[in-house]
């Protein structure tokens, strides 16, 4: 049986908005990633593939996330290009740390936007907190 394998090796330029609001050119360089898994027998789609399809289906135009996910943008942007999907604008903010010095995260049950709003946080205050 032939292996189902395709390798991506074509770089792609895309834009990223930096924390200071400036726009910079980024090169998605597949050769830097190793082999990125897009699907397996036990998982019909990887996070990378699922998120680009979901974002396109939902009409997402802006993606704002932590700087720890910056490298994932290369893979996702290239998949959007290859699949002919629209590319949202990307912005990566500095990581937001809790009192214990760990990044705020759903998996750690960190404080949510809902809880911040309920505690009286303003939209401007939340934007300042994430570096926007």
XYZ file of C-alpha atoms in Angstrom:
132
model
C 0.000 0.000 0.000
C 1.372 3.421 -0.923
C 1.896 5.905 1.890
C -0.305 8.977 1.859
C 2.318 11.658 2.254
C 2.816 15.065 0.776
C 5.519 17.501 1.831
C 5.177 21.243 1.775
C 8.301 23.046 0.687
C 7.172 26.357 -0.821
C 7.669 29.435 1.387
C 4.863 31.986 1.625
C 4.954 35.646 2.701
C 2.198 36.961 4.969
C 1.615 39.937 7.245
C 1.523 40.035 11.046
C 0.578 42.984 13.238
C 3.169 43.496 15.987
C 2.345 44.560 19.559
C 3.174 48.178 18.705
C 0.649 48.108 15.841
C 3.259 48.005 13.085
C 2.751 45.527 10.264
C 5.632 43.240 9.377
C 6.225 40.660 6.667
C 6.649 37.074 7.864
C 7.892 34.167 5.768
C 6.176 30.857 6.376
C 9.054 28.440 5.817
C 7.842 24.819 5.784
C 11.403 23.496 5.812
C 11.749 24.807 9.384
C 8.842 22.753 10.754
C 9.736 19.156 10.045
C 6.777 16.983 9.082
C 3.489 18.534 10.225
C 0.758 15.963 10.823
C -2.560 17.001 9.262
C -4.545 13.806 9.901
C -4.092 10.341 11.382
C -6.201 7.202 11.603
C -7.274 8.114 15.132
C -7.829 11.836 14.414
C -9.544 12.895 11.173
C -7.976 16.370 11.267
C -5.168 18.020 13.186
C -5.607 21.271 15.077
C -3.880 23.143 12.239
C -6.223 21.814 9.570
C -9.375 22.077 11.693
C -8.740 25.672 12.744
C -8.200 26.999 9.212
C -11.368 25.291 7.964
C -13.402 26.419 10.999
C -12.130 30.006 10.717
C -13.072 30.152 7.023
C -16.506 28.596 7.641
C -17.212 31.086 10.445
C -15.944 34.104 8.506
C -13.162 34.894 11.012
C -11.278 38.006 9.891
C -9.072 38.727 12.947
C -7.055 36.214 14.974
C -5.609 37.505 18.249
C -3.695 35.059 20.399
C -0.686 34.665 22.645
C 2.873 34.926 21.391
C 3.408 31.260 22.293
C 1.267 30.363 19.251
C 3.204 32.549 16.804
C 4.997 29.617 15.086
C 1.676 27.830 14.475
C 0.615 30.744 12.266
C 3.104 29.715 9.562
C 1.502 26.299 9.150
C -2.038 27.655 9.269
C -1.352 30.486 6.832
C 0.189 28.107 4.317
C -2.766 25.701 4.635
C -5.173 28.593 3.990
C -3.230 29.478 0.867
C -3.117 25.889 -0.441
C -6.838 25.344 0.247
C -7.848 28.680 -1.298
C -9.305 29.906 2.011
C -9.407 33.545 3.089
C -6.607 34.657 5.403
C -7.557 36.520 8.569
C -5.323 39.252 9.980
C -3.048 37.949 12.728
C -1.898 39.619 15.918
C 0.044 37.928 18.706
C 0.134 39.556 22.131
C 2.572 39.000 24.956
C 1.552 36.210 27.280
C -0.706 37.232 30.127
C 0.535 35.787 33.393
C -1.385 35.067 36.555
C -0.200 35.836 40.091
C 1.679 32.509 40.095
C 3.693 33.528 37.001
C 2.025 30.937 34.752
C 0.258 31.968 31.553
C -3.500 32.360 31.768
C -5.080 29.355 30.112
C -8.454 27.636 29.820
C -6.764 24.328 30.594
C -5.583 25.761 33.929
C -9.061 27.201 34.666
C -7.604 30.722 34.642
C -9.845 33.765 34.920
C -12.060 34.255 31.861
C -13.197 37.376 30.019
C -16.660 36.791 31.481
C -15.232 36.788 35.015
C -13.176 39.910 34.297
C -16.313 41.694 33.030
C -18.287 40.539 36.074
C -15.503 41.949 38.275
C -15.913 45.337 36.566
C -13.069 45.248 34.049
C -13.611 47.605 31.128
C -12.875 46.735 27.485
C -10.067 49.327 27.528
C -8.590 47.768 30.674
C -8.661 44.297 29.150
C -7.000 45.577 25.959
C -4.240 47.156 28.081
C -3.819 43.882 29.973
C -3.175 41.957 26.733
C -0.941 44.634 25.262
C -3.316 46.048 22.632
